[in-house]
């Protein structure tokens, strides 16, 4: 039996139609949600992702402000731009595309974004809020993974979830979200000796590594849910994920494709966070009773 494909484009379309309604409602009150995207340098993959984000804003009634800078932009100049966007009441979300050129400290940049506008959810404050269960923006890619898992209708409580990769932006926050959903979580990484030993026991596997064929058919349990975060470019120029899709889909129950899986959901969650930021701002402007 072949796995059911979890369609991130279709799920995104569904969720975005509700988001577009919320954006229109805000716009009708003179509060159109606005996302500022800062791109430093010419990385071609970053250019594609940023273009997709800007287009998604346009298609769903959000305003986007795209600021492109030469790779030589100094850190102080970038921090100044962030300060200006922090102070601009017409901007609700700020995203600085990663990776940044080597001479800029990403931590300093992330922490410079006003917490109310940190729609990536990358700051230490957001990370702490996620860890403790407090309100705050949740990182977009992990949130998108959770929505994809939820769309299968399979409960997570009591299930074993194995995450491959422990980055601050994907693996680590995703492990916390899975834990919050009462899964039993194993977080693996490059120093994990026998990945297959863990993944073979998993009801849910999420691969977020950045290496093709990290998860192969001999490493998965029949019926499992497989979420592929990885984006890799093959020799022929085509995109692929971290999962050996063609063979793994013959074993598992559900699987996300690349492209068309996690990528679009990341952008959908970015729209969600930006609209939420605008809704909070609008609520704060209401006269208190
Ligand atoms: N679709 C989307 O929306 C998004 C896709 N991505 C993609 O997801 C992938 C991961 O991104 P990101 O988390 O930022 O990447 P990072 O490079 O920051 O992290 C990769 C992680 O994978 C681990 N790893 C590396 N090799 C192995 C291995 N052989 N076995 C097990 N673990 C390994 C690393 O371990 P260690 O910590 O020990 O070094 C690290 O924790 C990339 O392909 C990226 O392009 C990322 C964000 C969004
Ligand atoms: N501050 C910041 N926030 C991010 O959210 C962020 C980032 N930096 N740096 C890089 C990663 C990566 N990322 C993706 C977004 C969309 C797609 C996407 O649209 N993917 C499409 C296809 C992409 C293509 O055609 O190349 C898909 O998978 O179907 C992919 C990856 C966001 N990231
Ligand atoms: Mg990273």
mmCIF file of C-alpha atoms and ligand atoms in Angstrom:
data_model
loop_
_atom_site.group_PDB
_atom_site.id
_atom_site.type_symbol
_atom_site.label_atom_id
_atom_site.label_comp_id
_atom_site.label_asym_id
_atom_site.label_seq_id
_atom_site.Cartn_x
_atom_site.Cartn_y
_atom_site.Cartn_z
ATOM 1 C CA UNK A 1 0.000 0.000 0.000
ATOM 2 C CA UNK A 2 1.170 3.471 -0.826
ATOM 3 C CA UNK A 3 1.090 6.227 1.778
ATOM 4 C CA UNK A 4 -1.439 9.024 1.682
ATOM 5 C CA UNK A 5 0.217 12.210 0.551
ATOM 6 C CA UNK A 6 -0.263 15.152 2.915
ATOM 7 C CA UNK A 7 -0.739 18.101 0.579
ATOM 8 C CA UNK A 8 0.781 21.264 2.060
ATOM 9 C CA UNK A 9 -0.444 23.372 -0.854
ATOM 10 C CA UNK A 10 -4.056 22.222 -0.389
ATOM 11 C CA UNK A 11 -3.965 22.684 3.398
ATOM 12 C CA UNK A 12 -2.393 26.113 2.884
ATOM 13 C CA UNK A 13 -5.167 27.104 0.469
ATOM 14 C CA UNK A 14 -7.783 26.157 3.071
ATOM 15 C CA UNK A 15 -6.096 28.004 5.920
ATOM 16 C CA UNK A 16 -5.224 31.035 3.797
ATOM 17 C CA UNK A 17 -8.837 31.652 2.793
ATOM 18 C CA UNK A 18 -9.719 32.147 6.471
ATOM 19 C CA UNK A 19 -6.605 34.292 6.945
ATOM 20 C CA UNK A 20 -7.531 36.465 3.960
ATOM 21 C CA UNK A 21 -10.919 37.135 5.588
ATOM 22 C CA UNK A 22 -9.209 38.258 8.808
ATOM 23 C CA UNK A 23 -6.834 40.470 6.831
ATOM 24 C CA UNK A 24 -9.756 42.058 4.959
ATOM 25 C CA UNK A 25 -11.567 42.738 8.235
ATOM 26 C CA UNK A 26 -8.511 44.529 9.609
ATOM 27 C CA UNK A 27 -8.053 46.474 6.374
ATOM 28 C CA UNK A 28 -11.685 47.599 6.534
ATOM 29 C CA UNK A 29 -10.810 49.247 9.852
ATOM 30 C CA UNK A 30 -7.714 50.922 8.425
ATOM 31 C CA UNK A 31 -5.417 48.315 9.960
ATOM 32 C CA UNK A 32 -4.227 46.284 6.968
ATOM 33 C CA UNK A 33 -1.684 43.763 8.299
ATOM 34 C CA UNK A 34 1.813 44.563 7.064
ATOM 35 C CA UNK A 35 4.941 42.403 6.958
ATOM 36 C CA UNK A 36 8.412 43.851 6.455
ATOM 37 C CA UNK A 37 10.899 41.410 4.919
ATOM 38 C CA UNK A 38 14.603 42.243 4.940
ATOM 39 C CA UNK A 39 16.915 40.374 2.582
ATOM 40 C CA UNK A 40 20.659 40.952 2.820
ATOM 41 C CA UNK A 41 22.809 39.562 -0.003
ATOM 42 C CA UNK A 42 22.098 37.558 -3.125
ATOM 43 C CA UNK A 43 21.619 33.951 -1.983
ATOM 44 C CA UNK A 44 19.402 32.499 -4.777
ATOM 45 C CA UNK A 45 17.422 30.147 -2.487
ATOM 46 C CA UNK A 46 16.693 33.019 -0.082
ATOM 47 C CA UNK A 47 15.515 35.122 -3.021
ATOM 48 C CA UNK A 48 13.007 32.384 -3.979
ATOM 49 C CA UNK A 49 11.658 32.010 -0.424
ATOM 50 C CA UNK A 50 11.352 35.768 0.030
ATOM 51 C CA UNK A 51 9.539 36.089 -3.289
ATOM 52 C CA UNK A 52 7.109 33.352 -2.170
ATOM 53 C CA UNK A 53 6.474 35.205 1.103
ATOM 54 C CA UNK A 54 5.844 38.527 -0.621
ATOM 55 C CA UNK A 55 3.505 36.889 -3.140
ATOM 56 C CA UNK A 56 1.588 35.133 -0.349
ATOM 57 C CA UNK A 57 1.078 38.503 1.342
ATOM 58 C CA UNK A 58 -0.229 40.046 -1.878
ATOM 59 C CA UNK A 59 -2.574 37.124 -2.570
ATOM 60 C CA UNK A 60 -4.136 37.260 0.896
ATOM 61 C CA UNK A 61 -4.620 40.961 1.534
ATOM 62 C CA UNK A 62 -1.504 41.708 3.570
ATOM 63 C CA UNK A 63 0.818 44.570 2.738
ATOM 64 C CA UNK A 64 4.453 43.596 2.317
ATOM 65 C CA UNK A 65 7.471 45.842 2.483
ATOM 66 C CA UNK A 66 10.521 44.234 0.881
ATOM 67 C CA UNK A 67 13.885 45.767 1.739
ATOM 68 C CA UNK A 68 16.848 44.361 -0.192
ATOM 69 C CA UNK A 69 20.401 45.225 0.761
ATOM 70 C CA UNK A 70 23.813 44.475 -0.618
ATOM 71 C CA UNK A 71 25.755 41.723 1.191
ATOM 72 C CA UNK A 72 28.177 44.404 2.379
ATOM 73 C CA UNK A 73 25.495 46.069 4.553
ATOM 74 C CA UNK A 74 26.959 46.693 8.001
ATOM 75 C CA UNK A 75 25.414 45.243 11.136
ATOM 76 C CA UNK A 76 24.849 48.705 12.633
ATOM 77 C CA UNK A 77 22.970 49.824 9.524
ATOM 78 C CA UNK A 78 20.771 46.716 9.659
ATOM 79 C CA UNK A 79 20.026 47.308 13.349
ATOM 80 C CA UNK A 80 19.057 50.886 12.483
ATOM 81 C CA UNK A 81 16.591 49.682 9.853
ATOM 82 C CA UNK A 82 15.079 47.271 12.376
ATOM 83 C CA UNK A 83 14.730 50.086 14.919
ATOM 84 C CA UNK A 84 12.882 52.193 12.343
ATOM 85 C CA UNK A 85 10.508 49.328 11.498
ATOM 86 C CA UNK A 86 9.980 48.655 15.230
ATOM 87 C CA UNK A 87 8.874 52.277 15.623
ATOM 88 C CA UNK A 88 6.591 52.270 12.546
ATOM 89 C CA UNK A 89 2.978 51.700 13.701
ATOM 90 C CA UNK A 90 2.004 50.626 10.167
ATOM 91 C CA UNK A 91 4.323 47.600 10.296
ATOM 92 C CA UNK A 92 3.063 44.585 12.264
ATOM 93 C CA UNK A 93 5.643 41.901 11.487
ATOM 94 C CA UNK A 94 9.391 42.011 10.777
ATOM 95 C CA UNK A 95 11.294 39.136 9.184
ATOM 96 C CA UNK A 96 15.027 39.189 8.516
ATOM 97 C CA UNK A 97 15.755 36.365 6.082
ATOM 98 C CA UNK A 98 18.400 33.897 7.277
ATOM 99 C CA UNK A 99 21.190 33.123 6.685
ATOM 100 C CA UNK A 100 22.844 36.537 7.034
ATOM 101 C CA UNK A 101 26.336 37.360 5.705
ATOM 102 C CA UNK A 102 29.088 36.211 8.064
ATOM 103 C CA UNK A 103 29.972 39.658 9.391
ATOM 104 C CA UNK A 104 26.490 40.094 10.910
ATOM 105 C CA UNK A 105 25.620 38.388 14.208
ATOM 106 C CA UNK A 106 22.203 36.775 13.702
ATOM 107 C CA UNK A 107 21.499 36.680 17.450
ATOM 108 C CA UNK A 108 21.970 40.424 17.790
ATOM 109 C CA UNK A 109 19.663 40.976 14.813
ATOM 110 C CA UNK A 110 16.935 38.633 16.058
ATOM 111 C CA UNK A 111 16.959 40.171 19.537
ATOM 112 C CA UNK A 112 16.685 43.677 18.035
ATOM 113 C CA UNK A 113 13.211 42.953 16.619
ATOM 114 C CA UNK A 114 10.404 44.204 18.877
ATOM 115 C CA UNK A 115 8.786 41.153 20.554
ATOM 116 C CA UNK A 116 5.331 42.251 19.343
ATOM 117 C CA UNK A 117 6.628 42.120 15.731
ATOM 118 C CA UNK A 118 8.793 38.986 15.915
ATOM 119 C CA UNK A 119 6.559 36.930 13.620
ATOM 120 C CA UNK A 120 9.350 34.402 12.969
ATOM 121 C CA UNK A 121 9.279 33.562 16.676
ATOM 122 C CA UNK A 122 13.079 33.291 16.710
ATOM 123 C CA UNK A 123 13.843 35.482 19.753
ATOM 124 C CA UNK A 124 14.907 34.167 23.139
ATOM 125 C CA UNK A 125 11.657 35.568 24.560
ATOM 126 C CA UNK A 126 9.574 33.505 22.121
ATOM 127 C CA UNK A 127 11.718 30.440 22.771
ATOM 128 C CA UNK A 128 11.197 30.872 26.507
ATOM 129 C CA UNK A 129 7.463 31.395 26.064
ATOM 130 C CA UNK A 130 7.262 28.220 23.987
ATOM 131 C CA UNK A 131 9.218 26.254 26.574
ATOM 132 C CA UNK A 132 7.059 27.435 29.478
ATOM 133 C CA UNK A 133 3.722 27.421 27.626
ATOM 134 C CA UNK A 134 3.259 31.198 27.753
ATOM 135 C CA UNK A 135 1.624 33.153 24.932
ATOM 136 C CA UNK A 136 3.952 34.250 22.144
ATOM 137 C CA UNK A 137 4.649 33.749 18.457
ATOM 138 C CA UNK A 138 5.487 30.143 17.651
ATOM 139 C CA UNK A 139 8.130 29.550 14.930
ATOM 140 C CA UNK A 140 6.469 29.105 11.543
ATOM 141 C CA UNK A 141 8.054 25.904 10.247
ATOM 142 C CA UNK A 142 7.449 23.843 13.427
ATOM 143 C CA UNK A 143 3.865 25.169 13.561
ATOM 144 C CA UNK A 144 3.355 24.202 9.941
ATOM 145 C CA UNK A 145 4.607 20.687 10.711
ATOM 146 C CA UNK A 146 2.089 20.400 13.559
ATOM 147 C CA UNK A 147 -0.780 21.442 11.267
ATOM 148 C CA UNK A 148 0.297 18.864 8.685
ATOM 149 C CA UNK A 149 0.366 16.147 11.357
ATOM 150 C CA UNK A 150 -3.032 17.267 12.712
ATOM 151 C CA UNK A 151 -4.485 17.089 9.193
ATOM 152 C CA UNK A 152 -4.038 13.295 9.216
ATOM 153 C CA UNK A 153 -6.600 13.050 12.026
ATOM 154 C CA UNK A 154 -4.220 10.808 13.968
ATOM 155 C CA UNK A 155 -3.921 11.735 17.654
ATOM 156 C CA UNK A 156 -0.428 12.578 18.908
ATOM 157 C CA UNK A 157 -1.054 11.873 22.580
ATOM 158 C CA UNK A 158 0.938 8.864 23.710
ATOM 159 C CA UNK A 159 2.575 8.431 20.295
ATOM 160 C CA UNK A 160 6.310 8.324 19.765
ATOM 161 C CA UNK A 161 7.638 11.218 17.671
ATOM 162 C CA UNK A 162 11.232 11.270 16.452
ATOM 163 C CA UNK A 163 12.669 14.565 15.215
ATOM 164 C CA UNK A 164 15.892 14.513 13.184
ATOM 165 C CA UNK A 165 17.763 17.821 13.525
ATOM 166 C CA UNK A 166 18.016 20.176 16.517
ATOM 167 C CA UNK A 167 18.315 23.675 15.082
ATOM 168 C CA UNK A 168 16.921 26.570 17.131
ATOM 169 C CA UNK A 169 14.491 27.389 14.298
ATOM 170 C CA UNK A 170 13.126 23.933 13.417
ATOM 171 C CA UNK A 171 14.088 20.808 15.369
ATOM 172 C CA UNK A 172 14.227 22.161 18.916
ATOM 173 C CA UNK A 173 10.981 24.179 18.872
ATOM 174 C CA UNK A 174 9.190 21.361 17.036
ATOM 175 C CA UNK A 175 10.210 18.909 19.770
ATOM 176 C CA UNK A 176 8.594 21.250 22.330
ATOM 177 C CA UNK A 177 5.361 21.552 20.316
ATOM 178 C CA UNK A 178 5.160 17.758 19.988
ATOM 179 C CA UNK A 179 5.777 17.425 23.723
ATOM 180 C CA UNK A 180 3.001 19.927 24.381
ATOM 181 C CA UNK A 181 0.718 17.701 22.278
ATOM 182 C CA UNK A 182 1.611 14.839 24.657
ATOM 183 C CA UNK A 183 3.780 12.867 22.256
ATOM 184 C CA UNK A 184 6.807 11.055 23.631
ATOM 185 C CA UNK A 185 9.635 12.875 21.891
ATOM 186 C CA UNK A 186 13.084 11.775 20.777
ATOM 187 C CA UNK A 187 15.302 14.567 19.428
ATOM 188 C CA UNK A 188 18.175 13.267 17.287
ATOM 189 C CA UNK A 189 21.126 14.994 15.609
ATOM 190 C CA UNK A 190 24.476 14.463 13.936
ATOM 191 C CA UNK A 191 25.986 12.777 16.999
ATOM 192 C CA UNK A 192 23.141 10.235 17.272
ATOM 193 C CA UNK A 193 24.874 6.904 16.541
ATOM 194 C CA UNK A 194 22.048 4.824 15.064
ATOM 195 C CA UNK A 195 19.268 7.009 13.664
ATOM 196 C CA UNK A 196 17.329 4.015 12.338
ATOM 197 C CA UNK A 197 17.139 2.464 15.803
ATOM 198 C CA UNK A 198 15.040 5.460 16.873
ATOM 199 C CA UNK A 199 13.071 6.150 13.705
ATOM 200 C CA UNK A 200 11.954 2.509 13.326
ATOM 201 C CA UNK A 201 10.043 2.884 16.617
ATOM 202 C CA UNK A 202 8.445 6.171 15.617
ATOM 203 C CA UNK A 203 4.763 6.766 14.911
ATOM 204 C CA UNK A 204 5.782 10.206 13.609
ATOM 205 C CA UNK A 205 9.146 11.087 12.039
ATOM 206 C CA UNK A 206 10.107 14.654 11.147
ATOM 207 C CA UNK A 207 13.302 15.077 9.127
ATOM 208 C CA UNK A 208 14.924 18.540 9.334
ATOM 209 C CA UNK A 209 18.551 17.999 8.373
ATOM 210 C CA UNK A 210 19.336 19.370 4.918
ATOM 211 C CA UNK A 211 20.723 16.148 3.437
ATOM 212 C CA UNK A 212 18.915 14.054 0.814
ATOM 213 C CA UNK A 213 18.106 10.416 1.673
ATOM 214 C CA UNK A 214 18.682 10.877 5.410
ATOM 215 C CA UNK A 215 15.505 8.844 6.032
ATOM 216 C CA UNK A 216 15.292 5.644 3.978
ATOM 217 C CA UNK A 217 12.673 2.895 3.720
ATOM 218 C CA UNK A 218 14.526 0.552 6.102
ATOM 219 C CA UNK A 219 14.330 3.237 8.812
ATOM 220 C CA UNK A 220 10.537 3.634 9.083
ATOM 221 C CA UNK A 221 7.683 1.720 10.689
ATOM 222 C CA UNK A 222 4.735 0.652 8.519
ATOM 223 C CA UNK A 223 1.876 3.155 8.860
ATOM 224 C CA UNK A 224 3.983 5.970 10.326
ATOM 225 C CA UNK A 225 3.521 9.690 9.577
ATOM 226 C CA UNK A 226 6.565 11.231 7.842
ATOM 227 C CA UNK A 227 7.061 15.002 7.638
ATOM 228 C CA UNK A 228 9.917 16.172 5.407
ATOM 229 C CA UNK A 229 11.235 19.656 6.235
ATOM 230 C CA UNK A 230 14.466 19.387 4.257
ATOM 231 C CA UNK A 231 15.072 21.322 1.067
ATOM 232 C CA UNK A 232 17.924 20.080 -1.068
ATOM 233 C CA UNK A 233 18.804 20.698 -4.677
ATOM 234 C CA UNK A 234 19.737 17.647 -6.715
ATOM 235 C CA UNK A 235 22.358 17.534 -9.434
ATOM 236 C CA UNK A 236 19.627 17.870 -12.090
ATOM 237 C CA UNK A 237 18.426 21.087 -10.409
ATOM 238 C CA UNK A 238 15.222 19.615 -8.963
ATOM 239 C CA UNK A 239 14.284 20.031 -5.301
ATOM 240 C CA UNK A 240 14.093 17.129 -2.905
ATOM 241 C CA UNK A 241 13.675 16.696 0.820
ATOM 242 C CA UNK A 242 15.580 14.659 3.407
ATOM 243 C CA UNK A 243 13.403 11.588 2.827
ATOM 244 C CA UNK A 244 13.810 8.947 0.114
ATOM 245 C CA UNK A 245 10.240 9.726 -0.909
ATOM 246 C CA UNK A 246 9.664 7.084 -3.599
ATOM 247 C CA UNK A 247 10.646 4.135 -1.399
ATOM 248 C CA UNK A 248 9.510 5.449 1.983
ATOM 249 C CA UNK A 249 5.992 6.086 0.652
ATOM 250 C CA UNK A 250 5.639 2.329 0.020
ATOM 251 C CA UNK A 251 6.010 1.647 3.755
ATOM 252 C CA UNK A 252 4.479 4.489 5.764
ATOM 253 C CA UNK A 253 0.876 5.682 6.188
ATOM 254 C CA UNK A 254 1.257 9.403 5.471
ATOM 255 C CA UNK A 255 4.044 11.479 3.919
ATOM 256 C CA UNK A 256 4.625 15.100 2.873
ATOM 257 C CA UNK A 257 6.204 15.841 -0.530
ATOM 258 C CA UNK A 258 8.984 18.346 -1.326
ATOM 259 C CA UNK A 259 8.086 20.743 -2.808
ATOM 260 C CA UNK A 260 4.458 21.191 -1.752
ATOM 261 C CA UNK A 261 4.662 20.057 1.870
ATOM 262 C CA UNK A 262 6.214 22.000 4.722
ATOM 263 C CA UNK A 263 7.408 24.966 2.594
ATOM 264 C CA UNK A 264 3.987 26.438 1.821
ATOM 265 C CA UNK A 265 2.829 25.754 5.383
ATOM 266 C CA UNK A 266 5.773 27.763 6.754
ATOM 267 C CA UNK A 267 4.536 30.731 4.744
ATOM 268 C CA UNK A 268 0.936 30.158 5.840
ATOM 269 C CA UNK A 269 2.008 30.277 9.484
ATOM 270 C CA UNK A 270 3.956 33.474 8.778
ATOM 271 C CA UNK A 271 0.742 35.051 7.470
ATOM 272 C CA UNK A 272 -1.085 33.787 10.562
ATOM 273 C CA UNK A 273 1.478 35.326 12.936
ATOM 274 C CA UNK A 274 1.480 38.639 11.058
ATOM 275 C CA UNK A 275 -2.321 38.855 11.124
ATOM 276 C CA UNK A 276 -2.282 37.984 14.818
ATOM 277 C CA UNK A 277 0.219 40.777 15.421
ATOM 278 C CA UNK A 278 -2.066 43.218 13.586
ATOM 279 C CA UNK A 279 -5.140 41.991 15.496
ATOM 280 C CA UNK A 280 -3.357 42.509 18.813
ATOM 281 C CA UNK A 281 -2.297 45.978 17.779
ATOM 282 C CA UNK A 282 -5.876 46.812 16.691
ATOM 283 C CA UNK A 283 -7.235 45.513 20.016
ATOM 284 C CA UNK A 284 -4.703 47.615 21.927
ATOM 285 C CA UNK A 285 -5.898 50.716 20.069
ATOM 286 C CA UNK A 286 -9.529 50.187 21.081
ATOM 287 C CA UNK A 287 -10.661 52.584 23.800
ATOM 288 C CA UNK A 288 -10.692 50.583 27.039
ATOM 289 C CA UNK A 289 -14.053 50.271 28.759
HETATM 290 N N1 LIG B 1 10.411 23.902 4.277
HETATM 291 C C1 LIG B 1 10.692 24.918 5.076
HETATM 292 O O1 LIG B 1 9.858 25.764 5.306
HETATM 293 C C2 LIG B 1 12.021 25.006 5.722
HETATM 294 C C3 LIG B 1 13.005 24.148 5.331
HETATM 295 N N2 LIG B 1 14.218 24.158 5.928
HETATM 296 C C4 LIG B 1 15.179 23.146 5.485
HETATM 297 O O2 LIG B 1 15.252 22.141 6.496
HETATM 298 C C5 LIG B 1 16.580 21.650 6.609
HETATM 299 C C6 LIG B 1 17.067 21.877 8.033
HETATM 300 O O3 LIG B 1 17.073 23.260 8.315
HETATM 301 P P1 LIG B 1 17.738 23.836 9.663
HETATM 302 O O4 LIG B 1 17.117 23.190 10.838
HETATM 303 O O5 LIG B 1 17.730 25.300 9.531
HETATM 304 O O6 LIG B 1 19.236 23.285 9.451
HETATM 305 P P2 LIG B 1 20.541 23.344 10.349
HETATM 306 O O7 LIG B 1 21.647 23.135 9.417
HETATM 307 O O8 LIG B 1 20.505 24.522 11.237
HETATM 308 O O9 LIG B 1 20.378 22.041 11.269
HETATM 309 C C7 LIG B 1 20.499 20.753 10.732
HETATM 310 C C8 LIG B 1 20.385 19.732 11.844
HETATM 311 O O10 LIG B 1 20.539 18.448 11.280
HETATM 312 C C9 LIG B 1 21.454 17.704 12.056
HETATM 313 N N3 LIG B 1 22.165 16.713 11.232
HETATM 314 C C10 LIG B 1 23.108 16.942 10.291
HETATM 315 N N4 LIG B 1 23.510 15.790 9.755
HETATM 316 C C11 LIG B 1 22.826 14.809 10.372
HETATM 317 C C12 LIG B 1 22.822 13.403 10.278
HETATM 318 N N5 LIG B 1 23.620 12.754 9.402
HETATM 319 N N6 LIG B 1 21.996 12.698 11.091
HETATM 320 C C13 LIG B 1 21.198 13.341 11.960
HETATM 321 N N7 LIG B 1 21.154 14.671 12.095
HETATM 322 C C14 LIG B 1 21.963 15.402 11.311
HETATM 323 C C15 LIG B 1 22.398 18.726 12.642
HETATM 324 O O11 LIG B 1 22.993 18.163 13.801
HETATM 325 P P3 LIG B 1 24.014 19.019 14.742
HETATM 326 O O12 LIG B 1 23.147 19.934 15.551
HETATM 327 O O13 LIG B 1 24.654 17.976 15.572
HETATM 328 O O14 LIG B 1 24.943 19.737 13.813
HETATM 329 C C16 LIG B 1 21.448 19.876 12.929
HETATM 330 O O15 LIG B 1 20.860 19.745 14.194
HETATM 331 C C17 LIG B 1 17.374 22.389 5.533
HETATM 332 O O16 LIG B 1 17.337 21.604 4.359
HETATM 333 C C18 LIG B 1 16.581 23.667 5.320
HETATM 334 O O17 LIG B 1 16.754 24.192 4.032
HETATM 335 C C19 LIG B 1 14.489 24.995 6.970
HETATM 336 C C20 LIG B 1 13.541 25.897 7.407
HETATM 337 C C21 LIG B 1 12.247 25.997 6.773
HETATM 338 N N1 LIG B 2 13.959 34.627 9.018
HETATM 339 C C1 LIG B 2 13.709 33.504 8.332
HETATM 340 N N2 LIG B 2 12.482 32.962 8.406
HETATM 341 C C2 LIG B 2 12.184 31.813 7.711
HETATM 342 O O1 LIG B 2 11.040 31.309 7.783
HETATM 343 C C3 LIG B 2 13.207 31.221 6.904
HETATM 344 C C4 LIG B 2 14.459 31.825 6.876
HETATM 345 N N3 LIG B 2 14.693 32.964 7.604
HETATM 346 N N4 LIG B 2 15.469 31.297 6.134
HETATM 347 C C5 LIG B 2 15.275 30.119 5.328
HETATM 348 C C6 LIG B 2 14.137 29.233 5.800
HETATM 349 C C7 LIG B 2 13.566 28.400 4.710
HETATM 350 N N5 LIG B 2 12.205 28.842 4.530
HETATM 351 C C8 LIG B 2 11.365 28.454 3.503
HETATM 352 C C9 LIG B 2 10.215 29.147 3.186
HETATM 353 C C10 LIG B 2 9.443 28.784 2.104
HETATM 354 C C11 LIG B 2 9.787 27.717 1.328
HETATM 355 C C12 LIG B 2 8.958 27.367 0.140
HETATM 356 O O2 LIG B 2 8.197 28.170 -0.349
HETATM 357 N N6 LIG B 2 9.087 26.145 -0.423
HETATM 358 C C13 LIG B 2 8.352 25.691 -1.577
HETATM 359 C C14 LIG B 2 9.169 25.665 -2.855
HETATM 360 C C15 LIG B 2 10.413 26.486 -2.862
HETATM 361 C C16 LIG B 2 11.183 26.434 -4.173
HETATM 362 O O3 LIG B 2 10.557 26.302 -5.231
HETATM 363 O O4 LIG B 2 12.432 26.553 -4.122
HETATM 364 C C17 LIG B 2 7.903 24.263 -1.317
HETATM 365 O O5 LIG B 2 8.543 23.571 -0.519
HETATM 366 O O6 LIG B 2 6.915 23.837 -1.922
HETATM 367 C C18 LIG B 2 10.911 26.997 1.639
HETATM 368 C C19 LIG B 2 11.680 27.356 2.728
HETATM 369 C C20 LIG B 2 11.948 29.829 5.396
HETATM 370 N N7 LIG B 2 12.992 30.090 6.163
HETATM 371 MG MG1 LIG B 3 19.414 26.997 10.412
#
